[in-house]
Every structure is written in structure tokens, then in C-alpha cells.
Coordinates of C-alpha atoms in Angstrom, one line a residue:
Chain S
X1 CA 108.6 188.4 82.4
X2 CA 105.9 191.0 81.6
X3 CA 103.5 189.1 84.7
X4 CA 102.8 186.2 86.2
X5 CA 102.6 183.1 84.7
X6 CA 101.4 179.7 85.6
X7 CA 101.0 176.3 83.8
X8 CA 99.2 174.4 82.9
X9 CA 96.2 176.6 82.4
X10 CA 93.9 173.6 82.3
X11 CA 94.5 170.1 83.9
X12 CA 92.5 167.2 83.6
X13 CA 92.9 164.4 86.1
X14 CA 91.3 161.4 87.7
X15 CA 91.0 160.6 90.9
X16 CA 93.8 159.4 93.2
X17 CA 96.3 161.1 90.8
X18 CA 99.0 163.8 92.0
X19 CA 99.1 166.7 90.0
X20 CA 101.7 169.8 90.0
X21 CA 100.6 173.2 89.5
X22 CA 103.3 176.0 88.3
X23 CA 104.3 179.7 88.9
X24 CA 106.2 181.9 87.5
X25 CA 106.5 185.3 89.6
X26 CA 107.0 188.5 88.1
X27 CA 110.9 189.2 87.7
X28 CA 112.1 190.3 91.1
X29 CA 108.9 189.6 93.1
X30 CA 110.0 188.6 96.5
X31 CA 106.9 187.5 97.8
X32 CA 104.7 184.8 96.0
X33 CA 101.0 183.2 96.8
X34 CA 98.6 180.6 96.3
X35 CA 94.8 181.2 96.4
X36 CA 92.0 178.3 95.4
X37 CA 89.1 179.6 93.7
X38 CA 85.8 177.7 93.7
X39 CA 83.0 179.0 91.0
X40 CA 80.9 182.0 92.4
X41 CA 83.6 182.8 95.3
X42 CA 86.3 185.4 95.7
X43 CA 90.3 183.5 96.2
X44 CA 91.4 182.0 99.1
X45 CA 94.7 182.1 100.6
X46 CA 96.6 178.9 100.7
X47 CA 99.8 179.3 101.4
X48 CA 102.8 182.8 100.3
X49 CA 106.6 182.8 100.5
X50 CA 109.2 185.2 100.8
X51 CA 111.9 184.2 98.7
X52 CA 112.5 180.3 98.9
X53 CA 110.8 180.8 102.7
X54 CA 107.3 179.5 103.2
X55 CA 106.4 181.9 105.9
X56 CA 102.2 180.9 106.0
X57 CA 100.7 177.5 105.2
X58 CA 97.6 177.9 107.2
X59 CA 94.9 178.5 104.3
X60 CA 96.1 174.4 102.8
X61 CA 93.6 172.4 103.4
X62 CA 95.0 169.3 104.3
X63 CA 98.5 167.3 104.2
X64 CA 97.8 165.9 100.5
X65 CA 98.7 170.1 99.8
X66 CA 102.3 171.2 99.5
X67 CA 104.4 173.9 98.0
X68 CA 107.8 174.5 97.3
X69 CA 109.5 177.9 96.2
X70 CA 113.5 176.1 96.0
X71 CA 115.4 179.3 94.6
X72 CA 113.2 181.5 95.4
X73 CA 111.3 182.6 91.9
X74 CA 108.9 180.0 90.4
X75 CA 107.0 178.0 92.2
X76 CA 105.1 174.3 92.2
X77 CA 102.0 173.5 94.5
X78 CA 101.6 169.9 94.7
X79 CA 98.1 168.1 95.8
X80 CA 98.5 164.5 96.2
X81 CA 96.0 161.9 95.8
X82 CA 93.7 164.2 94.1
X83 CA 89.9 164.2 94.9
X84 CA 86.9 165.8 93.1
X85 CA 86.6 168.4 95.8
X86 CA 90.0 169.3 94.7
X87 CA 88.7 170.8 91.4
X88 CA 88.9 174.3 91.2
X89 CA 91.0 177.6 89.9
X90 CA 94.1 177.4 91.4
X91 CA 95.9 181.4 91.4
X92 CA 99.3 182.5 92.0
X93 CA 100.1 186.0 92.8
X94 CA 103.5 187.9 93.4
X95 CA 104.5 191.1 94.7
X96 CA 107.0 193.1 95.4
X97 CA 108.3 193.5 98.9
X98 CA 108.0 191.1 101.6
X99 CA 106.3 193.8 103.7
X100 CA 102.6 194.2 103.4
X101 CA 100.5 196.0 102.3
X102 CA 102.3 195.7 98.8
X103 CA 99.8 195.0 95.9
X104 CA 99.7 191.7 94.9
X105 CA 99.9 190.7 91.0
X106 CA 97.8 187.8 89.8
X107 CA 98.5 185.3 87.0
X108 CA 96.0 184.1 84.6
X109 CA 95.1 180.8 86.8
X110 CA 95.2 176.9 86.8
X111 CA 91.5 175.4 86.1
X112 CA 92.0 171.8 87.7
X113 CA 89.2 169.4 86.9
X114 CA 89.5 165.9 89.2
X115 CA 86.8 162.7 87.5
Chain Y
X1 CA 88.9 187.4 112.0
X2 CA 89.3 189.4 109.0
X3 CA 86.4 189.6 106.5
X4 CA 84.7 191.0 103.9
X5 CA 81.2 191.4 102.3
X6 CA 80.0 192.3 99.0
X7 CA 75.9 192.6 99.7
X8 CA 75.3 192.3 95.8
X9 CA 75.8 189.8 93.9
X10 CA 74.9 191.5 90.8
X11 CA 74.6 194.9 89.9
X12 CA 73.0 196.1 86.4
X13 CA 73.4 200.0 85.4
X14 CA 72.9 201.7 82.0
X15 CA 75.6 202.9 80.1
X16 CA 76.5 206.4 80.8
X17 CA 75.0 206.3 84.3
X18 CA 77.2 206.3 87.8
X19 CA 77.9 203.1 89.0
X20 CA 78.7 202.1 92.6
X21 CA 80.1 198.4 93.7
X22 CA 79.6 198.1 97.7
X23 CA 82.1 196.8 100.0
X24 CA 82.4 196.4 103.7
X25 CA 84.9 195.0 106.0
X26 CA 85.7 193.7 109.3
X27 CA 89.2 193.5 110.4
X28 CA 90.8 193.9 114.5
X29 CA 93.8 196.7 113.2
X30 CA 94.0 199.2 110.8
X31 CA 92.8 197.5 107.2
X32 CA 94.6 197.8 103.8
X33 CA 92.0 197.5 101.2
X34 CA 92.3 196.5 97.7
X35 CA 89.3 196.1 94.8
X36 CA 90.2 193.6 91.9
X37 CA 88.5 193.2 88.5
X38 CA 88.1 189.7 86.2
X39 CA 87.3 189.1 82.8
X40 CA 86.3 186.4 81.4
X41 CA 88.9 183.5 80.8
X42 CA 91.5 186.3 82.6
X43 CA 93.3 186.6 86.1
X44 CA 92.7 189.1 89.1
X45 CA 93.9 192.2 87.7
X46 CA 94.2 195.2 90.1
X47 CA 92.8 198.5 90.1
X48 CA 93.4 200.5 93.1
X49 CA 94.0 200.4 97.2
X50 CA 93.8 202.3 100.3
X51 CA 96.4 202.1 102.6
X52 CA 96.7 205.4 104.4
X53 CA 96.0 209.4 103.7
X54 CA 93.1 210.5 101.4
X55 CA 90.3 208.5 101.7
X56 CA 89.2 209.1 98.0
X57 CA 91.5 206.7 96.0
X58 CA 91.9 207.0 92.3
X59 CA 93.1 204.2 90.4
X60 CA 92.9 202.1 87.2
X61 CA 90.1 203.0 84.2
X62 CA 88.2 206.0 85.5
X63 CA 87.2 204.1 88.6
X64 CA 87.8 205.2 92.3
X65 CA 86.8 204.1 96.1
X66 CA 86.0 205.7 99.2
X67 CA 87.6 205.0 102.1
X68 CA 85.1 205.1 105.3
X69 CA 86.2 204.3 108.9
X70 CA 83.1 204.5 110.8
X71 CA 81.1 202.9 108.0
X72 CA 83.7 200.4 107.6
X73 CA 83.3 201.1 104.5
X74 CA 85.3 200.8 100.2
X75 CA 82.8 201.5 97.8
X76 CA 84.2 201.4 93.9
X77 CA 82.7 204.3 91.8
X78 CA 82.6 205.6 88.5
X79 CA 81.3 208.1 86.9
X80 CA 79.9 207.3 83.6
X81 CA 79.8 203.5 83.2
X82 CA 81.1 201.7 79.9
X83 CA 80.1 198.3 78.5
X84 CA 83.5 197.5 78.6
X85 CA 83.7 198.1 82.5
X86 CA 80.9 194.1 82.9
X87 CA 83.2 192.3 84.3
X88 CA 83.4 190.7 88.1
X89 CA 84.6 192.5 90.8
X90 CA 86.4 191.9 94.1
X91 CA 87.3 193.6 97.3
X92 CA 89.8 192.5 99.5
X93 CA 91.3 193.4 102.7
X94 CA 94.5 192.6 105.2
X95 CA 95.4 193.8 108.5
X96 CA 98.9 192.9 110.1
X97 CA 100.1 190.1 109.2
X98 CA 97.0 188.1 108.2
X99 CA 96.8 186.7 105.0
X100 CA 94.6 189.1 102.2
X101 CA 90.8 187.6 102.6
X102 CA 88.4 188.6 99.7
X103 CA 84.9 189.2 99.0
X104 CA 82.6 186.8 96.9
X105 CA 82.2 188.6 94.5
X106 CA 80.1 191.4 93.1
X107 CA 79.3 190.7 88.5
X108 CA 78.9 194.3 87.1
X109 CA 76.6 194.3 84.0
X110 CA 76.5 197.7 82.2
X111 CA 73.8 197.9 79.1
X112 CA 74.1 200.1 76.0

């Protein structure tokens, strides 16, 4: 596609629920990223892949926070049990090469709202 | 640890004037730095990096960055500002193989 994608754009939840965030890379991007954004702060790194490979998981904040990249192009992170410190813009980026320092391409973002 | 500050969190400038957007950085190795702009309702969308060589980047919309090792330094610049150019804007920086760690933030207001 033309860039990164991700659905839904909004999500509306209540507490306790598990919710499933998509991402569709750029055609042909290797490498693929979550951030978390809270209001007023720059992204934060969650978790990237190369191909279907998580290769870093250290920026999730806790177990109830997965991700799965199965063939390698879209992706689904997955918080379980959701709380209202969950709620946030969730942002998925792709690039290139596996190799940094490759620019990273950003979709337009997941607004999650936990009641 | 890698990191990065944005001292402003608002900068106002007339339209027509120069604007600057400050940035500094910590990092252990040699950094790879990065500035991002937002719109409203919109993602990240990139406008230029530093990775090696010149230390003057050019890059996206008029705007460029200046590359300064002993300042530890990536100031965005523009010439002559535009209304269209309010918008919020982040720098970002990565060394080896740490994950890319970005500033808060820095909103850009530029009045006719």
C-alpha cells in the first residue's frame, strides 16, 4: 500500500476487556514497530520485528501486552484484560531494512479509550 | 541510557520570520538522529535525519537541522516560517542497537 495502515483508528472498551490492535506495514517493509503514546509525550517503544521475528519486547509494559507478526507483514498487538491506564495512541511504524539507522514510517495511529 | 530533550514546549514565531525547534541528546555511541512532525488527527510523518557526513541536513518542506557533536546538539530550522508549518514536533534519536527514544515534544505556532 501507499503507507502504513492500522485499524481500528478509534476503540472504545471497558475494563477487563481484550482488545486487538492492527498493522499494516508498508509493502516490503522488513522491519515493523509498536510505540504507545500518552497525551503531551513523544512515542514510546514497545516492542519491533524483523520479518515474522520479534527481535525486542522490552518497551511492553507488562504480560497482559503481546504481539504477533505470523507471515511477517501485518501485524496485531494484543493487551489483555484492559485497564484505564491502558488508554492511549497506540502507533505502528515500518521500515525498510532490518539494519538501523533506516527511517522509520508511521501509520496514522489507534486512539484506545478503556471505561 | 539513550535520551532526549526538547527544553520548549511551545515555541510561537511570526510568519515570515526564522524559526528554530531545539533538540539535545544523550546517547553512549555514535547517535542517528531523526526530527518528526504531527498534524492534527495525523501520524508521525518524517522530515529529515542525520546519520553521518555533513552536519547540515536538508530535508522535507524547506526545513533543515544541524548536527553538533560537542553541543550534543539537532536543532530544526527554517528560514521563513509558514502558518502551514504549526504543527508538533519531535526529535528522536538511536544508537546501536537500542530501540529509537523520542523527545516530548516541542508545538510550533507560527502567526500571520
Amino acid at each position: 500500500g501507499a503507507g502504513v495502515s492500522q485499524s481500528p483508528r478509534y476503540k472504545v472498551t471497558k475494563r477487563g476487556q481484550d482488545v486487538a490492535l492492527r498493522c499494516d506495514p508498508i509493502s516490503g517493509h522488513v522491519s515493523l514497530y509498536w510505540y504507545r503514546q500518552a497525551l503531551g509525550q513523544g512515542p514510546e517503544f514497545l516492542t519491533y520485528f524483523n520479518y515474522e521475528a520479534q527481535q525486542d519486547k522490552s518497551g511492553l509494559p507488562n504480560d497482559r501486552f503481546s504481539a504477533e507478526r505470523p507471515e511477517g507483514s501485518i501485524s496485531t498487538l494484543t493487551i489483555q484484560r484492559t485497564e484505564q491506564r491502558d488508554s492511549a495512541m497506540y502507533r505502528c511504524a515500518s521500515s525498510r531494512a532490518s539494519g538501523i539507522p533506516d527511517t522509520q514510517y508511521f501509520g496514522p495511529g489507534t486512539r484506545l479509550t478503556v471505561l | 541510557a539513550q535520551s532526549v530533550a526538547q527544553p520548549e514546549d511551545q515555541v510561537n514565531v511570526a510568519e515570515g520570520n526564522p524559526l528554530t525547534v531545539k533538540c539535545t541528546y544523550s546517547v553512549s555511541g555514535n547517535p542517528y538522529l531523526f526530527w518528526y512532525v504531527q498534524y492534527p488527527n495525523r501520524g508521525l510523518q518524517f522530515l529529515l535525519k542525520y546519520i553521518t557526513g555533513d552536519n547540515l541536513v536538508k530535508g522535507s518542506y524547506g526545513f533543515e537541522a544541524e548536527f553538533n557533536k560537542s553541543q550534543t546538539s539537532f536543532h530544526l530550522k527554517k528560514p521563513s516560517a509558514l502558518v502551514s508549518d504549526s504543527a508538533l514536533y519531535f526529535c528522536a534519536v538511536y544508537s546501536g542497537n537500542t530501540p529509537l527514544v523520542f523527545g516530548k515534544g516541542t508545538r510550533l505556532s507560527v502567526i500571520a
